Amino acid sequence: MSDLSRAPRVLVVGGAGYIGSHMVKYLDKKGAEITVLDNLSTGHRDLITAGKFIEGDLGDTELLDSIFEEGNIDVVMHFAASSLVGESVADPLKYYVNNVSRTANLLSAMQHRGIKNFIFSSTAAVYGEPDTLPITETTRTNPTNPYGATKLAVERMLKDCDAGFGLKSICLRYFNACGADESAIIGERHQPETHLIPLVLQVAAGRREHISVFGNDYETKDGTCLRDYIHVNDLAQAHYLAMNELLDGADSSIYNLGNSTGFSVRQVIDQVRLVTNEKINVIDAPRRVGDPAVLVADSAKARQELGWQPQYESLAVMIESAWAWHQRDFSEISENN
Ligand code: UFG
């Protein structure tokens, strides 16, 4: 627990999104006082299970000032971002505006009110195509798309804000987030969906004809890309620990969050077959531009310094939790929430 003698007051920006909504649920279980800010551009109102909800945008500087004016925020967790790699290549300015400039608005409002604790959702995309594996926090950063570049730009901005006015931040570089809370009340609901596990589960659920495997000639054991999958509640646990570190006066830092095990696209599909007992039609397709062959994290630093202990390390468990969520009847949920 942190040094605060009362429940921490946390602003979760992007708390209606996939990872943000799991964070809100986790914080609620831990007794935190939560405020959620989300513009619902990609998030869903019904994924917010706790706290006070403010519908609004990081472009609204007056709103930001009013949120912090009340003096009731100890720490900000920032999940709101545009996060489609392909889209970022086609429309880079959307990413520089949403991910960099709007984060500057948020930090500026925090500076104005003297709020000094910030937790940032960063990504493995800051590393690009790494020279060495597994990837540690000191591996050279070299993003290969605007999405990764904007996340790295924010990391740099945070470093400058620490030097300039003492903002303390923890940047968490996620590898491949997946899974859903055991309750199956919240889960991954992107529109459009581009991620492997939810797409394969949509095939299993009969909502999609087939899964395309992007590339079968990579230099990996079965020719398909290897990724490091990490359960969304394990990400939430890491944020919670990071928050307590900051509230205890820790210095700014950066951590990788992954399981340090690589699973190939084919292994993921095979595991979905086992979990669901459904037939999965697979089509071999060309490589997707910008996909590195292997992305596997070394997360020893988070384990050692934060005391992070992932609870959902098996791929089967991660997929089972996502499958429970995917089996819900989404027709009951209207487009707008
Ligand atoms: N894949 C397929 N078919 C699909 C979708 C994905 O074969 O229909 C493959 C991809 O080529 C990749 C693997 O499955 O090899 C995983 O792809 P995802 O799209 O699920 O995830 P990424 O590894 O591309 O992306 C993740 C995060 C991004 C982040 C990136 C870091 O979702 O936010 O890691 O490189 F930028």
Short mmCIF file of C-alpha atoms and ligand atoms in Angstrom, two decimals:
data_model
loop_
_atom_site.label_atom_id
_atom_site.label_comp_id
_atom_site.label_asym_id
_atom_site.label_seq_id
_atom_site.Cartn_x
_atom_site.Cartn_y
_atom_site.Cartn_z
CA MET A 1 0.00 0.00 0.00
CA SER A 2 1.02 3.60 -0.50
CA ASP A 3 1.88 6.19 2.15
CA LEU A 4 -1.55 7.83 1.78
CA SER A 5 -3.67 7.30 4.87
CA ARG A 6 -6.82 7.33 2.75
CA ALA A 7 -7.93 5.72 -0.50
CA PRO A 8 -5.96 7.03 -3.50
CA ARG A 9 -7.89 9.30 -5.86
CA VAL A 10 -7.24 8.25 -9.40
CA LEU A 11 -8.19 9.85 -12.69
CA VAL A 12 -8.42 7.15 -15.37
CA VAL A 13 -8.29 8.78 -18.78
CA GLY A 14 -9.65 6.36 -21.35
CA GLY A 15 -11.39 4.28 -18.69
CA ALA A 16 -14.13 3.18 -21.11
CA GLY A 17 -11.65 1.37 -23.34
CA TYR A 18 -10.45 -2.21 -23.23
CA ILE A 19 -7.48 -1.85 -20.86
CA GLY A 20 -8.80 1.25 -19.08
CA SER A 21 -12.05 -0.47 -18.12
CA HIS A 22 -10.14 -3.39 -16.58
CA MET A 23 -8.08 -0.85 -14.65
CA VAL A 24 -11.23 0.78 -13.29
CA LYS A 25 -12.57 -2.57 -12.13
CA TYR A 26 -9.25 -3.46 -10.53
CA LEU A 27 -8.95 -0.11 -8.75
CA ASP A 28 -12.51 -0.41 -7.50
CA LYS A 29 -11.72 -3.81 -5.98
CA LYS A 30 -8.74 -2.19 -4.23
CA GLY A 31 -10.92 0.57 -2.80
CA ALA A 32 -9.58 3.51 -4.84
CA GLU A 33 -11.67 6.61 -5.49
CA ILE A 34 -12.06 6.70 -9.25
CA THR A 35 -12.90 9.36 -11.80
CA VAL A 36 -13.12 8.26 -15.43
CA LEU A 37 -12.63 10.70 -18.30
CA ASP A 38 -13.43 9.32 -21.75
CA ASN A 39 -14.78 10.85 -24.96
CA LEU A 40 -16.36 7.51 -25.97
CA SER A 41 -14.83 7.79 -29.44
CA THR A 42 -13.65 4.19 -29.18
CA GLY A 43 -14.65 3.34 -25.61
CA HIS A 44 -18.02 2.09 -24.42
CA ARG A 45 -20.05 3.56 -21.58
CA ASP A 46 -21.22 0.13 -20.40
CA LEU A 47 -17.62 -1.02 -19.82
CA ILE A 48 -17.23 1.47 -16.95
CA THR A 49 -18.15 -0.51 -13.86
CA ALA A 50 -17.21 1.98 -11.12
CA GLY A 51 -16.35 5.57 -10.27
CA LYS A 52 -17.58 8.94 -11.43
CA PHE A 53 -17.82 9.23 -15.20
CA ILE A 54 -17.07 12.45 -17.09
CA GLU A 55 -17.70 12.35 -20.83
CA GLY A 56 -15.15 14.67 -22.34
CA ASP A 57 -12.10 15.12 -24.43
CA LEU A 58 -8.46 15.96 -23.81
CA GLY A 59 -8.90 18.73 -26.37
CA ASP A 60 -11.16 20.53 -23.84
CA THR A 61 -8.64 22.39 -21.70
CA GLU A 62 -11.32 24.09 -19.60
CA LEU A 63 -12.80 20.75 -18.69
CA LEU A 64 -9.35 19.45 -17.73
CA ASP A 65 -8.73 22.45 -15.53
CA SER A 66 -12.07 21.99 -13.82
CA ILE A 67 -11.39 18.31 -13.14
CA PHE A 68 -8.11 19.12 -11.40
CA GLU A 69 -9.38 22.30 -9.73
CA GLU A 70 -11.26 20.33 -7.10
CA GLY A 71 -7.90 19.07 -5.86
CA ASN A 72 -9.15 15.53 -5.60
CA ILE A 73 -6.74 13.69 -7.87
CA ASP A 74 -3.55 12.06 -6.57
CA VAL A 75 -2.54 10.22 -9.70
CA VAL A 76 -3.47 10.17 -13.39
CA MET A 77 -3.48 6.99 -15.46
CA HIS A 78 -3.55 7.74 -19.16
CA PHE A 79 -4.97 5.03 -21.43
CA ALA A 80 -6.63 7.22 -24.06
CA ALA A 81 -4.92 7.02 -27.44
CA SER A 82 -5.37 6.13 -31.06
CA SER A 83 -3.75 2.73 -31.37
CA LEU A 84 -4.07 1.20 -34.83
CA VAL A 85 -0.66 0.79 -36.40
CA GLY A 86 -1.95 0.70 -40.00
CA GLU A 87 -4.13 3.75 -39.51
CA SER A 88 -1.21 5.63 -37.99
CA VAL A 89 0.77 5.13 -41.20
CA ALA A 90 -2.09 6.41 -43.36
CA ASP A 91 -3.14 9.26 -41.06
CA PRO A 92 -0.10 10.24 -38.96
CA LEU A 93 -1.39 13.64 -37.88
CA LYS A 94 -4.39 12.06 -36.18
CA TYR A 95 -1.85 10.23 -34.04
CA TYR A 96 0.31 13.27 -33.33
CA VAL A 97 -2.79 15.24 -32.32
CA ASN A 98 -4.55 12.55 -30.27
CA ASN A 99 -1.53 10.92 -28.71
CA VAL A 100 1.01 13.72 -28.31
CA SER A 101 -0.69 17.09 -28.38
CA ARG A 102 -3.66 16.00 -26.25
CA THR A 103 -1.35 14.37 -23.74
CA ALA A 104 0.47 17.72 -23.54
CA ASN A 105 -2.91 19.32 -22.66
CA LEU A 106 -3.40 16.79 -19.89
CA LEU A 107 0.10 17.30 -18.48
CA SER A 108 -0.27 21.05 -18.70
CA ALA A 109 -3.50 20.95 -16.68
CA MET A 110 -1.75 18.74 -14.11
CA GLN A 111 1.20 21.13 -13.94
CA HIS A 112 -1.16 24.05 -13.39
CA ARG A 113 -2.74 22.30 -10.39
CA GLY A 114 0.48 20.79 -9.03
CA ILE A 115 -0.45 17.15 -9.64
CA LYS A 116 2.77 15.20 -9.95
CA ASN A 117 1.98 11.50 -10.50
CA PHE A 118 1.38 10.07 -13.96
CA ILE A 119 1.15 6.53 -15.32
CA PHE A 120 1.41 6.18 -19.06
CA SER A 121 0.25 3.38 -21.38
CA SER A 122 3.21 2.87 -23.65
CA THR A 123 3.87 0.03 -26.04
CA ALA A 124 6.35 -2.49 -27.42
CA ALA A 125 5.94 -0.56 -30.67
CA VAL A 126 8.56 1.91 -29.37
CA TYR A 127 11.20 -0.76 -30.07
CA GLY A 128 10.29 -1.34 -33.73
CA GLU A 129 12.27 -4.29 -35.08
CA PRO A 130 14.63 -5.07 -32.16
CA ASP A 131 18.28 -6.08 -32.74
CA THR A 132 18.38 -8.36 -29.72
CA LEU A 133 15.90 -10.56 -27.86
CA PRO A 134 14.35 -10.66 -25.36
CA ILE A 135 13.69 -6.94 -25.26
CA THR A 136 14.78 -5.10 -22.12
CA GLU A 137 14.00 -1.52 -21.22
CA THR A 138 17.47 -0.53 -22.42
CA THR A 139 17.03 -2.10 -25.86
CA ARG A 140 17.35 0.63 -28.47
CA THR A 141 14.06 2.33 -29.28
CA ASN A 142 13.42 2.69 -32.98
CA PRO A 143 9.70 2.84 -33.81
CA THR A 144 8.78 1.84 -37.35
CA ASN A 145 5.37 3.52 -37.49
CA PRO A 146 3.76 6.78 -36.30
CA TYR A 147 1.83 4.96 -33.54
CA GLY A 148 5.07 3.84 -31.89
CA ALA A 149 6.71 7.19 -32.64
CA THR A 150 3.95 9.12 -30.87
CA LYS A 151 4.12 6.88 -27.81
CA LEU A 152 7.89 7.38 -27.68
CA ALA A 153 7.41 11.13 -28.11
CA VAL A 154 5.21 11.14 -25.00
CA GLU A 155 7.81 9.16 -23.07
CA ARG A 156 10.33 11.85 -24.01
CA MET A 157 7.89 14.60 -23.05
CA LEU A 158 7.45 12.96 -19.64
CA LYS A 159 11.20 12.90 -19.09
CA ASP A 160 11.38 16.60 -19.92
CA CYS A 161 8.45 17.36 -17.59
CA ASP A 162 10.26 15.57 -14.76
CA ALA A 163 13.38 17.66 -15.36
CA GLY A 164 11.35 20.84 -15.82
CA PHE A 165 8.83 20.75 -13.01
CA GLY A 166 9.19 17.46 -11.15
CA LEU A 167 6.41 15.42 -12.74
CA LYS A 168 6.94 11.79 -11.74
CA SER A 169 5.87 9.23 -14.30
CA ILE A 170 5.94 5.52 -14.87
CA CYS A 171 5.75 4.40 -18.50
CA LEU A 172 4.47 0.86 -18.98
CA ARG A 173 5.39 -0.66 -22.31
CA TYR A 174 2.74 -3.28 -23.00
CA PHE A 175 3.39 -6.22 -25.27
CA ASN A 176 0.26 -8.00 -26.61
CA ALA A 177 -2.61 -7.31 -24.24
CA CYS A 178 -5.33 -9.97 -24.31
CA GLY A 179 -7.97 -11.77 -22.26
CA ALA A 180 -10.87 -10.46 -20.25
CA ASP A 181 -11.92 -10.18 -16.63
CA GLU A 182 -13.31 -13.46 -15.20
CA SER A 183 -16.67 -11.77 -14.69
CA ALA A 184 -17.00 -11.51 -18.50
CA ILE A 185 -18.77 -8.21 -17.82
CA ILE A 186 -15.97 -6.34 -19.57
CA GLY A 187 -13.67 -7.34 -22.40
CA GLU A 188 -12.16 -6.40 -25.75
CA ARG A 189 -14.62 -4.73 -28.13
CA HIS A 190 -12.72 -2.81 -30.78
CA GLN A 191 -14.39 -1.51 -33.89
CA PRO A 192 -12.77 -2.42 -36.23
CA GLU A 193 -11.08 -5.39 -34.58
CA THR A 194 -7.53 -5.99 -35.82
CA HIS A 195 -5.98 -8.12 -33.06
CA LEU A 196 -5.28 -11.79 -33.49
CA ILE A 197 -6.95 -13.40 -30.48
CA PRO A 198 -10.34 -11.65 -30.74
CA LEU A 199 -10.41 -12.27 -34.49
CA VAL A 200 -9.76 -16.00 -34.07
CA LEU A 201 -12.42 -16.12 -31.35
CA GLN A 202 -14.87 -14.43 -33.71
CA VAL A 203 -14.23 -17.29 -36.15
CA ALA A 204 -14.84 -19.78 -33.34
CA ALA A 205 -18.07 -17.98 -32.42
CA GLY A 206 -19.27 -18.17 -36.04
CA ARG A 207 -19.14 -14.40 -36.53
CA ARG A 208 -16.30 -14.51 -39.06
CA GLU A 209 -15.58 -16.94 -41.91
CA HIS A 210 -11.86 -17.44 -41.46
CA ILE A 211 -8.67 -16.07 -39.96
CA SER A 212 -5.92 -14.86 -42.29
CA VAL A 213 -2.40 -15.69 -41.16
CA PHE A 214 -0.24 -12.76 -42.16
CA GLY A 215 2.97 -14.38 -43.36
CA ASN A 216 4.21 -17.96 -43.06
CA ASP A 217 7.81 -17.41 -44.12
CA TYR A 218 9.25 -15.61 -41.10
CA GLU A 219 12.40 -17.00 -39.50
CA THR A 220 10.54 -18.59 -36.64
CA LYS A 221 9.83 -22.21 -35.69
CA ASP A 222 6.63 -22.45 -37.78
CA GLY A 223 7.17 -19.46 -40.08
CA THR A 224 4.58 -17.23 -38.35
CA CYS A 225 5.23 -14.24 -36.07
CA LEU A 226 5.92 -14.68 -32.36
CA ARG A 227 4.29 -12.39 -29.83
CA ASP A 228 4.34 -12.06 -26.05
CA TYR A 229 0.74 -12.18 -24.80
CA ILE A 230 -0.15 -10.62 -21.47
CA HIS A 231 -3.49 -10.75 -19.68
CA VAL A 232 -5.25 -7.43 -19.25
CA ASN A 233 -5.74 -7.95 -15.50
CA ASP A 234 -2.01 -8.53 -15.13
CA LEU A 235 -1.52 -5.17 -16.83
CA ALA A 236 -3.95 -3.66 -14.32
CA GLN A 237 -2.00 -5.19 -11.43
CA ALA A 238 1.21 -3.59 -12.74
CA HIS A 239 -0.46 -0.16 -12.95
CA TYR A 240 -1.70 -0.50 -9.40
CA LEU A 241 1.78 -1.37 -8.13
CA ALA A 242 3.28 1.47 -10.17
CA MET A 243 0.75 3.87 -8.68
CA ASN A 244 1.72 2.86 -5.16
CA GLU A 245 5.40 3.32 -5.99
CA LEU A 246 4.72 6.86 -7.19
CA LEU A 247 2.60 7.66 -4.15
CA ASP A 248 5.49 6.40 -2.01
CA GLY A 249 7.78 8.91 -3.72
CA ALA A 250 9.45 6.75 -6.38
CA ASP A 251 11.40 8.28 -9.23
CA SER A 252 10.22 8.21 -12.82
CA SER A 253 10.76 4.89 -14.54
CA ILE A 254 9.95 2.68 -17.52
CA TYR A 255 8.90 -0.99 -17.43
CA ASN A 256 8.20 -3.67 -20.02
CA LEU A 257 5.07 -5.71 -19.35
CA GLY A 258 5.01 -9.13 -20.98
CA ASN A 259 5.24 -12.79 -20.02
CA SER A 260 8.66 -13.34 -21.61
CA THR A 261 7.29 -16.22 -23.72
CA GLY A 262 6.65 -16.01 -27.44
CA PHE A 263 3.68 -17.76 -29.05
CA SER A 264 3.39 -18.01 -32.81
CA VAL A 265 0.26 -17.08 -34.73
CA ARG A 266 -0.30 -20.78 -35.43
CA GLN A 267 0.11 -21.69 -31.76
CA VAL A 268 -2.51 -19.11 -30.85
CA ILE A 269 -4.93 -20.52 -33.42
CA ASP A 270 -4.29 -24.09 -32.18
CA GLN A 271 -4.90 -22.98 -28.60
CA VAL A 272 -8.19 -21.34 -29.62
CA ARG A 273 -9.23 -24.65 -31.22
CA LEU A 274 -8.46 -26.48 -27.98
CA VAL A 275 -10.25 -23.97 -25.75
CA THR A 276 -13.35 -23.57 -27.88
CA ASN A 277 -13.60 -27.00 -29.49
CA GLU A 278 -14.65 -25.22 -32.67
CA LYS A 279 -13.38 -25.53 -36.21
CA ILE A 280 -11.22 -22.57 -37.29
CA ASN A 281 -10.78 -21.92 -41.00
CA VAL A 282 -7.30 -20.60 -41.68
CA ILE A 283 -6.12 -18.83 -44.83
CA ASP A 284 -2.47 -18.06 -45.51
CA ALA A 285 -2.12 -14.41 -46.45
CA PRO A 286 0.82 -12.11 -47.29
CA ARG A 287 2.84 -10.50 -44.52
CA ARG A 288 1.28 -7.41 -42.94
CA VAL A 289 3.48 -4.37 -43.50
CA GLY A 290 5.50 -3.38 -40.44
CA ASP A 291 5.09 -6.62 -38.45
CA PRO A 292 8.33 -7.58 -36.67
CA ALA A 293 8.98 -11.36 -36.70
CA VAL A 294 9.47 -11.68 -32.94
CA LEU A 295 8.52 -9.42 -30.02
CA VAL A 296 9.26 -10.95 -26.64
CA ALA A 297 9.76 -8.95 -23.46
CA ASP A 298 12.21 -9.26 -20.65
CA SER A 299 10.00 -8.10 -17.77
CA ALA A 300 12.39 -8.88 -14.94
CA LYS A 301 12.61 -5.21 -13.99
CA ALA A 302 8.85 -4.94 -13.31
CA ARG A 303 8.92 -8.15 -11.29
CA GLN A 304 11.91 -7.05 -9.23
CA GLU A 305 11.18 -3.37 -8.69
CA LEU A 306 7.38 -3.30 -8.65
CA GLY A 307 6.91 -6.79 -7.20
CA TRP A 308 4.73 -7.59 -10.21
CA GLN A 309 3.49 -11.19 -10.30
CA PRO A 310 1.38 -12.01 -13.35
CA GLN A 311 -1.49 -14.33 -12.43
CA TYR A 312 -2.62 -15.45 -15.88
CA GLU A 313 0.56 -16.68 -17.52
CA SER A 314 -0.81 -19.62 -19.48
CA LEU A 315 -2.02 -18.91 -23.00
CA ALA A 316 -4.93 -21.30 -22.42
CA VAL A 317 -6.12 -19.30 -19.41
CA MET A 318 -5.81 -16.02 -21.30
CA ILE A 319 -7.81 -17.38 -24.22
CA GLU A 320 -10.42 -19.03 -21.97
CA SER A 321 -11.13 -15.69 -20.32
CA ALA A 322 -11.46 -13.95 -23.68
CA TRP A 323 -13.70 -16.77 -24.95
CA ALA A 324 -16.10 -16.34 -22.01
CA TRP A 325 -16.45 -12.68 -23.00
CA HIS A 326 -16.83 -13.44 -26.72
CA GLN A 327 -19.65 -15.85 -26.06
CA ARG A 328 -21.82 -13.05 -24.74
CA ASP A 329 -24.71 -11.98 -26.88
CA PHE A 330 -23.53 -8.60 -28.16
CA SER A 331 -26.83 -7.93 -29.90
CA GLU A 332 -28.11 -6.84 -26.47
CA ILE A 333 -25.63 -3.93 -26.52
CA SER A 334 -26.51 -0.93 -28.66
CA GLU A 335 -23.95 0.59 -31.06
CA ASN A 336 -23.64 3.75 -29.00
CA ASN A 337 -22.62 2.33 -25.70
N1 UFG B 1 -2.21 -11.52 -37.22
C1 UFG B 1 -2.62 -12.39 -38.22
N2 UFG B 1 -3.89 -12.26 -38.70
C2 UFG B 1 -4.76 -11.32 -38.25
C3 UFG B 1 -4.33 -10.43 -37.22
C4 UFG B 1 -3.03 -10.57 -36.74
O1 UFG B 1 -1.86 -13.24 -38.67
O2 UFG B 1 -5.89 -11.25 -38.76
C5 UFG B 1 -0.85 -11.66 -36.71
C6 UFG B 1 -0.02 -10.40 -36.88
O3 UFG B 1 0.57 -10.38 -38.14
C7 UFG B 1 0.97 -10.52 -35.73
C8 UFG B 1 0.18 -11.27 -34.64
O4 UFG B 1 -0.92 -11.86 -35.32
O5 UFG B 1 2.03 -11.32 -36.12
C9 UFG B 1 -0.36 -10.35 -33.57
O6 UFG B 1 -1.04 -9.27 -34.21
P1 UFG B 1 -1.94 -8.25 -33.41
O7 UFG B 1 -2.53 -7.30 -34.41
O8 UFG B 1 -2.87 -8.98 -32.51
O9 UFG B 1 -0.91 -7.49 -32.47
P2 UFG B 1 0.42 -6.72 -32.86
O10 UFG B 1 1.55 -7.58 -32.37
O11 UFG B 1 0.47 -6.28 -34.26
O12 UFG B 1 0.21 -5.37 -32.06
C10 UFG B 1 0.44 -5.25 -30.70
C11 UFG B 1 -0.44 -4.17 -30.13
C12 UFG B 1 -0.11 -2.85 -30.78
C13 UFG B 1 1.34 -2.58 -30.66
C14 UFG B 1 2.15 -3.74 -31.16
C15 UFG B 1 3.59 -3.56 -30.89
O13 UFG B 1 -1.78 -4.49 -30.34
O14 UFG B 1 -0.82 -1.83 -30.14
O15 UFG B 1 1.75 -4.94 -30.52
O16 UFG B 1 4.32 -3.95 -31.99
F1 UFG B 1 1.70 -1.50 -31.39
#
